[in-house]
Short mmCIF file of C-alpha atoms in Angstrom, two decimals:
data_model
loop_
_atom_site.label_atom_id
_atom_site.label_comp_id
_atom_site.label_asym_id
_atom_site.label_seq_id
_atom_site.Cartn_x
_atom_site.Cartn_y
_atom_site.Cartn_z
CA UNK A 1 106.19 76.26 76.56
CA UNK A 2 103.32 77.13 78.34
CA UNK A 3 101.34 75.37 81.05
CA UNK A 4 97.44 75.34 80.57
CA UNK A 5 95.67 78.46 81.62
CA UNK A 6 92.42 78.47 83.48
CA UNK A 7 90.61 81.82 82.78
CA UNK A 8 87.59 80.88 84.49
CA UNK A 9 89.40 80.58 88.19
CA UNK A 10 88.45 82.60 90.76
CA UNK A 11 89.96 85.66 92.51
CA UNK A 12 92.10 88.79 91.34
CA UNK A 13 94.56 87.55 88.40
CA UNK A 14 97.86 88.48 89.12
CA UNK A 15 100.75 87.86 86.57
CA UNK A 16 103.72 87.58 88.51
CA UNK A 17 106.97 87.73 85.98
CA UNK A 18 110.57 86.55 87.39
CA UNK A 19 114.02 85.79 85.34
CA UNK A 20 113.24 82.45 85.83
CA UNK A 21 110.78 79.69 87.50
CA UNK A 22 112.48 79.46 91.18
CA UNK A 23 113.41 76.45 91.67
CA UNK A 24 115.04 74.01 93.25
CA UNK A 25 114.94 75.82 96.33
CA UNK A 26 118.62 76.29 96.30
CA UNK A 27 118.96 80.08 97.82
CA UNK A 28 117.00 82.40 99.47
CA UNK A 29 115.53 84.04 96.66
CA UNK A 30 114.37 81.46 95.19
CA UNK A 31 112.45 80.22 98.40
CA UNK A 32 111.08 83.64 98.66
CA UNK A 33 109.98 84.10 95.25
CA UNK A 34 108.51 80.47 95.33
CA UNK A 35 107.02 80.08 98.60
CA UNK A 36 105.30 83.78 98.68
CA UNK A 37 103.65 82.86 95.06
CA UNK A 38 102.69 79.71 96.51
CA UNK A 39 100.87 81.29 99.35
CA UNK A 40 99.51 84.14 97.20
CA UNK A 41 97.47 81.37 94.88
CA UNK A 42 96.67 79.84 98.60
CA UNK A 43 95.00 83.34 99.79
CA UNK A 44 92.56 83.06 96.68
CA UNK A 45 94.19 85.00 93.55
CA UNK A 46 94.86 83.24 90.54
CA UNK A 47 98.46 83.68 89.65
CA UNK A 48 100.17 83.21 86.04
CA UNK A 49 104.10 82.95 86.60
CA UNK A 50 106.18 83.36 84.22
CA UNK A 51 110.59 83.19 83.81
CA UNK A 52 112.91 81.25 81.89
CA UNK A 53 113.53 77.40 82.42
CA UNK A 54 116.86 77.72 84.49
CA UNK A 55 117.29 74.05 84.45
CA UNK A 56 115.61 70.10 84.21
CA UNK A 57 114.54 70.94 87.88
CA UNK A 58 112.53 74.06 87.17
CA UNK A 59 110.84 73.02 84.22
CA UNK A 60 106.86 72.32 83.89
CA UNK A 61 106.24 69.30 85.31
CA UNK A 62 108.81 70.02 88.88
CA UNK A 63 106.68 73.16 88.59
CA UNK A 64 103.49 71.75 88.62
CA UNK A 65 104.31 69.17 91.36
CA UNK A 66 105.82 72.19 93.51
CA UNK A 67 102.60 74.19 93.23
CA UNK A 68 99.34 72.54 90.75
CA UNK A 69 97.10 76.03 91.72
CA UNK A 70 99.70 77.80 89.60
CA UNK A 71 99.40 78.66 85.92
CA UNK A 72 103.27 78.37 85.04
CA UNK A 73 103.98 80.07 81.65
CA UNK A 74 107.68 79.13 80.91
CA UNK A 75 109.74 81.01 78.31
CA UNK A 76 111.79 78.74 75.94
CA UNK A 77 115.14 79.88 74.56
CA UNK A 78 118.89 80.45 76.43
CA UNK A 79 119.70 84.19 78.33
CA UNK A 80 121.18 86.84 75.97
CA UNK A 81 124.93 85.97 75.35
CA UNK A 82 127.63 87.87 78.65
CA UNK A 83 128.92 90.12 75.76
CA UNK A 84 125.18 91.02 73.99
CA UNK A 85 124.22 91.68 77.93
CA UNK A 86 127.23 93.73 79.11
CA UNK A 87 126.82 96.09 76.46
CA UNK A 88 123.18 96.79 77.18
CA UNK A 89 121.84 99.77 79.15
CA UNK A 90 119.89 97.88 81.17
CA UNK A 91 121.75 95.99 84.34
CA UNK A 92 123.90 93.07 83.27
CA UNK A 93 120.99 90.37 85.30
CA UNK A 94 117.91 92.40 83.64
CA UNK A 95 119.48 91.77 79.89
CA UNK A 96 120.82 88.38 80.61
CA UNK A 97 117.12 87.41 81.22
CA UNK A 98 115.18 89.83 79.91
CA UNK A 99 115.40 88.10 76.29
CA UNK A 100 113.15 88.36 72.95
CA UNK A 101 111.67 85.14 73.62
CA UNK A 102 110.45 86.42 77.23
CA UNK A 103 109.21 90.01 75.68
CA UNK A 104 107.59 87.98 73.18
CA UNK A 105 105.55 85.64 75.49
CA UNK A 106 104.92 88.78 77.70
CA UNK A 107 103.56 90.68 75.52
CA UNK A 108 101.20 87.74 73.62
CA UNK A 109 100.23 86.96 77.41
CA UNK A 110 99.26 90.63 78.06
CA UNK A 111 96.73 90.96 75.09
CA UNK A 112 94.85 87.51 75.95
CA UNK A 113 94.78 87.41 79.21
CA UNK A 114 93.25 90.18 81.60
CA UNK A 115 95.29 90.78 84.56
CA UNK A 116 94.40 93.00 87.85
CA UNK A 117 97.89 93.36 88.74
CA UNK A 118 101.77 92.68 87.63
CA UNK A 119 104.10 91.45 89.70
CA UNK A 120 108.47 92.50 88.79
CA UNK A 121 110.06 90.60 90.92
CA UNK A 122 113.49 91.77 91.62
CA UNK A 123 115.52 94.48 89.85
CA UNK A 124 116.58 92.38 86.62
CA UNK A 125 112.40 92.64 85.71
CA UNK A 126 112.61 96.48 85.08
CA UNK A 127 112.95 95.90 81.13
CA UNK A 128 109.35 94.61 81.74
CA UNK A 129 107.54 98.17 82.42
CA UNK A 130 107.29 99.54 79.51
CA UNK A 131 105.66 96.53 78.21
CA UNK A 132 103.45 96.73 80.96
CA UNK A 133 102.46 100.42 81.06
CA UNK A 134 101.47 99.72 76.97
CA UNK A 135 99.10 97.28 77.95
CA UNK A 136 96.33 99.56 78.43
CA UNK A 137 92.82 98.43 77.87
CA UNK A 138 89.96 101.30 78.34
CA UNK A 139 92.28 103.58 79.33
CA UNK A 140 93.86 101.57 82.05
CA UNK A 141 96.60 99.16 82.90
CA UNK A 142 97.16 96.53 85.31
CA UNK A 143 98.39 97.50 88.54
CA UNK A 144 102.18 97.18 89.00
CA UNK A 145 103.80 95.86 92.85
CA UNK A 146 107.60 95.33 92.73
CA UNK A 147 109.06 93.19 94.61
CA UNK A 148 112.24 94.64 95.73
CA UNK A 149 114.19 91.78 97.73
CA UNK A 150 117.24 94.35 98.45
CA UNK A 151 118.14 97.99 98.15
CA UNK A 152 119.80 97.18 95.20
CA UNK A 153 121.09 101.02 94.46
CA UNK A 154 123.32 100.53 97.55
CA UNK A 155 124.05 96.78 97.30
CA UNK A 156 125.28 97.19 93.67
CA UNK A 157 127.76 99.79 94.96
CA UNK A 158 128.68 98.03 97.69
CA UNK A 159 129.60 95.07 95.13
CA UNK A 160 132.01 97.08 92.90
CA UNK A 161 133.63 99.28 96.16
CA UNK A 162 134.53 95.69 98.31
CA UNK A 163 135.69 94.03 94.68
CA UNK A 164 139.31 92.62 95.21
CA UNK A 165 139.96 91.41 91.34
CA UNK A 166 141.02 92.99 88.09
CA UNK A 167 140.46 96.49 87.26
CA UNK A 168 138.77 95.88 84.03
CA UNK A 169 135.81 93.97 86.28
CA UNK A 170 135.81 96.28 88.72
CA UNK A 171 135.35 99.09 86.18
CA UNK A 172 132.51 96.58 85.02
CA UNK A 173 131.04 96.22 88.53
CA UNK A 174 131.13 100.35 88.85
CA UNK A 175 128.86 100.47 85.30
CA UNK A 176 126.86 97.95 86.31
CA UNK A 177 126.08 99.51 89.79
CA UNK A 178 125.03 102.92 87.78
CA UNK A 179 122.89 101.10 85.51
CA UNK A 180 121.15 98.80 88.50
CA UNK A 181 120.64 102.66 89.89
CA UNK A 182 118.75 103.50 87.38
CA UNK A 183 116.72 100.54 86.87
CA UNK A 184 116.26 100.47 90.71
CA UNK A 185 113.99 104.20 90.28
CA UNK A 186 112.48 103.08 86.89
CA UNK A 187 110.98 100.32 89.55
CA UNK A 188 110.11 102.40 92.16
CA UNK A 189 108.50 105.06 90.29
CA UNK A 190 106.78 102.60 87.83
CA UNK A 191 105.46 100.78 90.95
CA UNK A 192 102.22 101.02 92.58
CA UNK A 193 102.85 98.74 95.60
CA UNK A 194 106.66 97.96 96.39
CA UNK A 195 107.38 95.43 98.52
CA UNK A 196 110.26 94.74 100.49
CA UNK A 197 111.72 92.18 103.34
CA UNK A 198 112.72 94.67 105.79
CA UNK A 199 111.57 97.82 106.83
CA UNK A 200 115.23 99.33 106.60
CA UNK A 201 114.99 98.83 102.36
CA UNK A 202 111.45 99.98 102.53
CA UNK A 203 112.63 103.28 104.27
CA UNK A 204 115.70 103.10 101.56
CA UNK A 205 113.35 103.41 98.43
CA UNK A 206 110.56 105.37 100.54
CA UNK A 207 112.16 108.85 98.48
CA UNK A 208 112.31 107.17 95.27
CA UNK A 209 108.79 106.04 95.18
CA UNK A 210 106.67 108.68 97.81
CA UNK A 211 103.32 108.14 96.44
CA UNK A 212 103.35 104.46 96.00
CA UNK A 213 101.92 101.57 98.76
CA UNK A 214 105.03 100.53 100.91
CA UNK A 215 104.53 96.68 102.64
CA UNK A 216 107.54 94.89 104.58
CA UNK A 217 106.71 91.38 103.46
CA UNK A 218 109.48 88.81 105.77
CA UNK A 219 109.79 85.56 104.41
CA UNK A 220 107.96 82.64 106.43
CA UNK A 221 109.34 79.84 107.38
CA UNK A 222 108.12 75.88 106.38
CA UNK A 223 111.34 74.19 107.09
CA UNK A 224 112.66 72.00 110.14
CA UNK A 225 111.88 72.42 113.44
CA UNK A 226 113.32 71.27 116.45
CA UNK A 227 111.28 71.01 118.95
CA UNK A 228 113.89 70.76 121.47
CA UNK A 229 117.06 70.52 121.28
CA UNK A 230 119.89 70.32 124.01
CA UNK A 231 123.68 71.78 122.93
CA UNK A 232 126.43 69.51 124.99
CA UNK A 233 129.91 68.90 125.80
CA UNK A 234 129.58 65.75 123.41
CA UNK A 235 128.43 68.26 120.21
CA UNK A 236 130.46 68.39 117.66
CA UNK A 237 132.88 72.15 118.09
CA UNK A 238 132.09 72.75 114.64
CA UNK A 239 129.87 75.68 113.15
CA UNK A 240 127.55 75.31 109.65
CA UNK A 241 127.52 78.76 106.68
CA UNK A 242 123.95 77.86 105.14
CA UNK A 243 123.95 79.70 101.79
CA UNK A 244 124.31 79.44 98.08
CA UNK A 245 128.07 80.47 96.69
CA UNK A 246 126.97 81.02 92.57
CA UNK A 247 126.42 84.37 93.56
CA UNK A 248 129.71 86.73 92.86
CA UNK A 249 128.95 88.88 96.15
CA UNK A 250 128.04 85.64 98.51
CA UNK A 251 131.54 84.36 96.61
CA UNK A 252 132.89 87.53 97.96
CA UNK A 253 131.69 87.33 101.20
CA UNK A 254 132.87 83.87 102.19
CA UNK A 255 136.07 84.64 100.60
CA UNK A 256 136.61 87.30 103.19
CA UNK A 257 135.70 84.98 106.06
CA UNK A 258 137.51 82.31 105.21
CA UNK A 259 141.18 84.09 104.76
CA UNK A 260 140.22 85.78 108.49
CA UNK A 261 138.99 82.72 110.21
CA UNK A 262 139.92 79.21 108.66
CA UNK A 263 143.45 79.67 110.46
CA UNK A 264 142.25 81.23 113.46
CA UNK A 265 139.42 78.62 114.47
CA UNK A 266 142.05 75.97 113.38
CA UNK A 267 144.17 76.61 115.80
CA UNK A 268 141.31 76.25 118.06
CA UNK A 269 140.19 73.38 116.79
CA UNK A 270 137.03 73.91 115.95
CA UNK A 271 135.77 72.84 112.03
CA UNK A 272 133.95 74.79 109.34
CA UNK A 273 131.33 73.26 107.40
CA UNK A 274 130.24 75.50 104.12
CA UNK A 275 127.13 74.30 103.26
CA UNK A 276 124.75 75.14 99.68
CA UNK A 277 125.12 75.05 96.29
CA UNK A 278 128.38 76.63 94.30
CA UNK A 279 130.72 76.55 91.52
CA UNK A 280 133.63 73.76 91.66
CA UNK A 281 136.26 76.39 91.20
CA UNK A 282 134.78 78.04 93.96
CA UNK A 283 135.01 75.15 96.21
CA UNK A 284 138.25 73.62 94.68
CA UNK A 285 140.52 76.67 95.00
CA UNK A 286 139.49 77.14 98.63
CA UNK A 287 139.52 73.16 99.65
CA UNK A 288 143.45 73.94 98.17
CA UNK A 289 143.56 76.44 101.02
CA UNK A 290 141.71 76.03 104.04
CA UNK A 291 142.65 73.48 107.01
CA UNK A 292 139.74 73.53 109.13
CA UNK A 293 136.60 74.18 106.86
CA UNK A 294 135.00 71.40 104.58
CA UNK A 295 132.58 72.12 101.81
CA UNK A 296 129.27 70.08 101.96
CA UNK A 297 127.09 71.35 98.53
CA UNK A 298 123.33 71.08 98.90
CA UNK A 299 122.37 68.90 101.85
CA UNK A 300 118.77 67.87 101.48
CA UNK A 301 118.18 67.00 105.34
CA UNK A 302 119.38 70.30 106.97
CA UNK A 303 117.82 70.05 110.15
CA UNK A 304 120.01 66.87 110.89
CA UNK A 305 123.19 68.31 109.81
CA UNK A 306 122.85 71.29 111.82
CA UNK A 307 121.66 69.15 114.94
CA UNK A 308 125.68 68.10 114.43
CA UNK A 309 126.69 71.63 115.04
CA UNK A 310 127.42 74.15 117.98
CA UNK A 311 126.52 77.42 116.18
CA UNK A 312 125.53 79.35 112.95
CA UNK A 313 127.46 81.98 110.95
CA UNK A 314 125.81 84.79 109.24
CA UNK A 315 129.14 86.22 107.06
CA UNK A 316 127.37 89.17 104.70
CA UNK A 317 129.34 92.06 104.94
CA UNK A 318 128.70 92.84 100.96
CA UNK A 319 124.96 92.77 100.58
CA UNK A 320 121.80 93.89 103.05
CA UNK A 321 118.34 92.21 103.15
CA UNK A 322 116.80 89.69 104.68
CA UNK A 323 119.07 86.11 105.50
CA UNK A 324 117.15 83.55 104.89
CA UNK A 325 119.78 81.16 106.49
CA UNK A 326 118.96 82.83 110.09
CA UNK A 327 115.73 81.19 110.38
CA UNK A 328 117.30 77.37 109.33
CA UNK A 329 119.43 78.38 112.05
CA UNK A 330 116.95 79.48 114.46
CA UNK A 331 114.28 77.04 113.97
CA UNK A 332 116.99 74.50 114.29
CA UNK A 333 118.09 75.72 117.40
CA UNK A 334 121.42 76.73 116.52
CA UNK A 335 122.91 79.90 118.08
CA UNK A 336 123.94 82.54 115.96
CA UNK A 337 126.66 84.63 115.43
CA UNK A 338 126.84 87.15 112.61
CA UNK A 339 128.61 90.07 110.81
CA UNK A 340 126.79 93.31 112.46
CA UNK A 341 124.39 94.59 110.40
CA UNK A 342 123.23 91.16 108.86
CA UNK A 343 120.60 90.12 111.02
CA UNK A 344 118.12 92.93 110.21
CA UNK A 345 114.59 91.73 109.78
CA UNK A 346 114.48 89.34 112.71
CA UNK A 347 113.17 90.37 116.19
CA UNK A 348 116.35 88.92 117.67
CA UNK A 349 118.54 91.26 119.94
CA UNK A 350 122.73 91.31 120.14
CA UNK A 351 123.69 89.54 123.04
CA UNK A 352 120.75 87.89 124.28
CA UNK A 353 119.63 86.08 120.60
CA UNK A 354 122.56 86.46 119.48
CA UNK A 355 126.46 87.50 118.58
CA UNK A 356 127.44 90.25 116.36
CA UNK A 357 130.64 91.67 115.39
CA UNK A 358 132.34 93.94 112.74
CA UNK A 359 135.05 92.14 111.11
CA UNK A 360 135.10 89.10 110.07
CA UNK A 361 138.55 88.14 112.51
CA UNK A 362 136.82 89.25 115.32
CA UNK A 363 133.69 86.63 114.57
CA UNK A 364 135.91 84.07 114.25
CA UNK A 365 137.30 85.41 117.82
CA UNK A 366 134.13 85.77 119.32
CA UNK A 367 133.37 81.78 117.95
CA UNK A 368 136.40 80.88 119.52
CA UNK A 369 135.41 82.29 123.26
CA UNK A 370 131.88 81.08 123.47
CA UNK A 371 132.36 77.69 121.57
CA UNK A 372 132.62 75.68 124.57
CA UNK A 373 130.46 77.81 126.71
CA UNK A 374 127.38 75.23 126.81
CA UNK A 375 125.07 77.31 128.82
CA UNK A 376 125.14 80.32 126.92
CA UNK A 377 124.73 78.40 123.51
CA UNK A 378 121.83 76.99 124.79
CA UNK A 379 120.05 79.93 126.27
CA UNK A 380 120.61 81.86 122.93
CA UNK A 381 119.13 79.18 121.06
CA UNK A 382 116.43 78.76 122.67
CA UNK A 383 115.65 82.55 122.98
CA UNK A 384 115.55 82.89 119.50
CA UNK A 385 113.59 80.23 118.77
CA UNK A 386 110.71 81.57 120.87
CA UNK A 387 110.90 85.03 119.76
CA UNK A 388 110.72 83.61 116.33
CA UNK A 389 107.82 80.57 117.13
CA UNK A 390 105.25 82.07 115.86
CA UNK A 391 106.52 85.13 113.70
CA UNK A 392 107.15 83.77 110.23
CA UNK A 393 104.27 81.80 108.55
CA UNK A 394 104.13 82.06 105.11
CA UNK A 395 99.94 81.56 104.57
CA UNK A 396 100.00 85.04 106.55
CA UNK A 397 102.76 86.44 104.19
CA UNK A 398 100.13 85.50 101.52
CA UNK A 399 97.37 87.01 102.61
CA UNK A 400 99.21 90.35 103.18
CA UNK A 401 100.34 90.94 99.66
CA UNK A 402 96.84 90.04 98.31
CA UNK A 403 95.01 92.21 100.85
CA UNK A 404 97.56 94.97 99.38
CA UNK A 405 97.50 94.60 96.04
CA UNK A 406 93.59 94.23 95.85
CA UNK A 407 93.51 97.41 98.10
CA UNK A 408 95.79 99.09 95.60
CA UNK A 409 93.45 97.94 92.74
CA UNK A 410 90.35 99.39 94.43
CA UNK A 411 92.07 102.78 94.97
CA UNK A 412 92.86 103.71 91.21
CA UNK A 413 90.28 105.16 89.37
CA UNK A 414 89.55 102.68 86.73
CA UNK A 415 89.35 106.03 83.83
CA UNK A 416 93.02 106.95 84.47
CA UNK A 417 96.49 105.64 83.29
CA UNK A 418 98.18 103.04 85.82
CA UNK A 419 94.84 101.87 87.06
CA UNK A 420 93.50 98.08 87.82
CA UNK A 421 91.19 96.86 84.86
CA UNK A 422 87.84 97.60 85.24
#
């Protein structure tokens, strides 16, 4: 199904292709992916999205009502079968989603419609080049930017070395991390602008991709504020994990943290509140476990559940990036404390902003110690917060990539393979 295009609007035409259309706004990716489309249309371009319906609230007419300005081009038809997709050369996400239906629509959309630039966004969208670099008209094809929201060479590695499960799925994980290598370079090299969330991944793929336009893109931030906000002896000594759990590494990851620190912040009496979208035998087999953590699912007023709470967890020891959950912390004045290493991207700094430690049992230690320290909760949450005030607005974010790409364009000779269109 395919939303009405408008070939006469005005700006460069981007075509921006995802697995699917991003929403709800249920994890970080999906704000990232939405909101930074959003704001591109906002900064003038005329963008065509495309991706699979994911579910009733990402079809056409929640898409239109998130964003109007957008031409939404939704691919019918279910992802290729676990079995058809684990057998594929291309990472297990990239055939999952990458299906005939999409290639189909892609490749009807790239002969009608002329496009300045084409935007992969993530690692599952590298099945999508070669479609792309055949699109040539006058000699030329659209420019490509990747959107890289993770070093996913490393992070796929990472996933099958910290798996605690059965061999066969490890020995899965370990194929899958080779393949999501591999599609990782076809990106980079394929890519004319990459784009990432944190200058740590951009210096990551820098060797992969030397010749190609690098751009640290940080999400913005449209959420909850609080304005002010005053931590007391009468707060709740409970701490919120913000996040979405369908994930198998973010699985993985609160797995860890909860064996380490449910008993240990139980015995100090302090509570755990998980909260974001999951599976029920997620949830279920830990609720069968766990004494002083409660599971929430999505909670659509954030800002007053965390005004309930004494501090923030950030628990990724599988998986780099950018946290998305740190700024619903910060902006809701909630002091953090995190696994080291997984507050990269923010201008915050250890000890002043914020805790960091490197186990997960020594977080929940370091909980336990400053818990009922009121003054230092405060004056971390409010440093953040104003090192952050003014740092992360996503009309900016918008402007960026379209200044980049457009730049890009204007730099390719329009008589050479891997140009703009003329």
């Amino acid at each position: 199904m395919r939303a009405d295009s408008n070939p006469e609007a005005e700006g460069a035409r981007y075509l921006w292709l995802a697995r699917a259309i991003p929403l709800p706004l249920i994890s970080g990716e999906n704000t990232y992916t939405a909101r930074l489309a959003q704001a591109l249309v906002a900064a003038g371009a005329s963008v065509t999205f495309m991706g699979l319906d994911a579910s009733t609230a990402s079809s056409l007419p929640a898409a239109k009502a998130f964003e109007s300005r957008i031409n939404w081009s939704i691919v019918p038809g279910r992802r290729t079968p676990t079995v058809l997709a684990l057998a594929s050369p291309l990472p297990f996400a990239a055939a999952r989603f990458g299906t005939r239906d999409y290639a189909q629509q892609l490749e009807a959309m790239l002969r009608a419609r002329h496009f300045d630039g084409v935007i992969l966004d993530h690692y599952p969208m590298a099945w999508a080049i070669g479609h792309i670099q055949g699109s040539k008209r006058n000699g030329g094809r659209p420019l490509i930017a990747y959107i890289a929201h993770n070093f996913e060479t490393k992070l796929a590695a990472d996933i099958a070395r910290n798996f605690r499960g059965s061999l066969l799925r490890k020995a899965a994980l370990y194929a899958n991390a080779w393949k999501t290598a591999n599609a990782a370079r076809s990106l980079a090299r394929a890519a004319d602008v990459i784009v990432t969330l944190t200058a740590e991944d951009a210096k990551s793929l820098a060797p992969l991709s030397p010749s190609s336009a690098k751009l640290v893109l940080p999400p913005g931030y449209n959420g909850a504020r609080a304005l002010d906000r005053q931590i007391v002896q009468a707060t709740p000594r409970r701490v919120a994990i913000v996040g979405s759990y369908r994930w198998p590494p973010k699985q993985m990851n609160l797995s860890a943290f909860l064996e380490a620190a449910d008993p240990v912040l139980q015995n100090a009496g302090v509570g755990i509140d998980i909260v974001g979208d999951g599976p029920d035998s997620f949830r279920k087999a830990w609720e069968a476990k766990v004494q002083a953590t409660r599971f929430h699912g999505f909670i659509d007023s954030l800002g007053e559940f965390l005004a309930a709470r004494r501090m923030g967890l950030v628990v990724e020891e599988t998986g780099g990036g950018f946290k998305l959950k740190a700024l619903d912390y910060v902006f809701n004045r909630l002091p953090i404390a995190a696994i080291t290493g997984s507050m990269t991207g923010l201008p915050l700094k250890h000890g002043l902003d914020y805790l960091s430690f490197a186990s997960m049992r020594q977080l929940a230690q370091g909980v336990v110690a400053v818990i009922d320290d009121i003054e230092r909760l405060n004056s971390m949450q409010r440093a953040a917060y104003e090192k952050c005030n003014v740092g992360f607005d996503w009309s900016n974010r918008g402007r960026t990539l379209y200044n980049a790409i457009q730049q890009a364009v204007n730099q390719q000779p329009s008589d050479q393979p891997g140009s703009g269109y003329p």
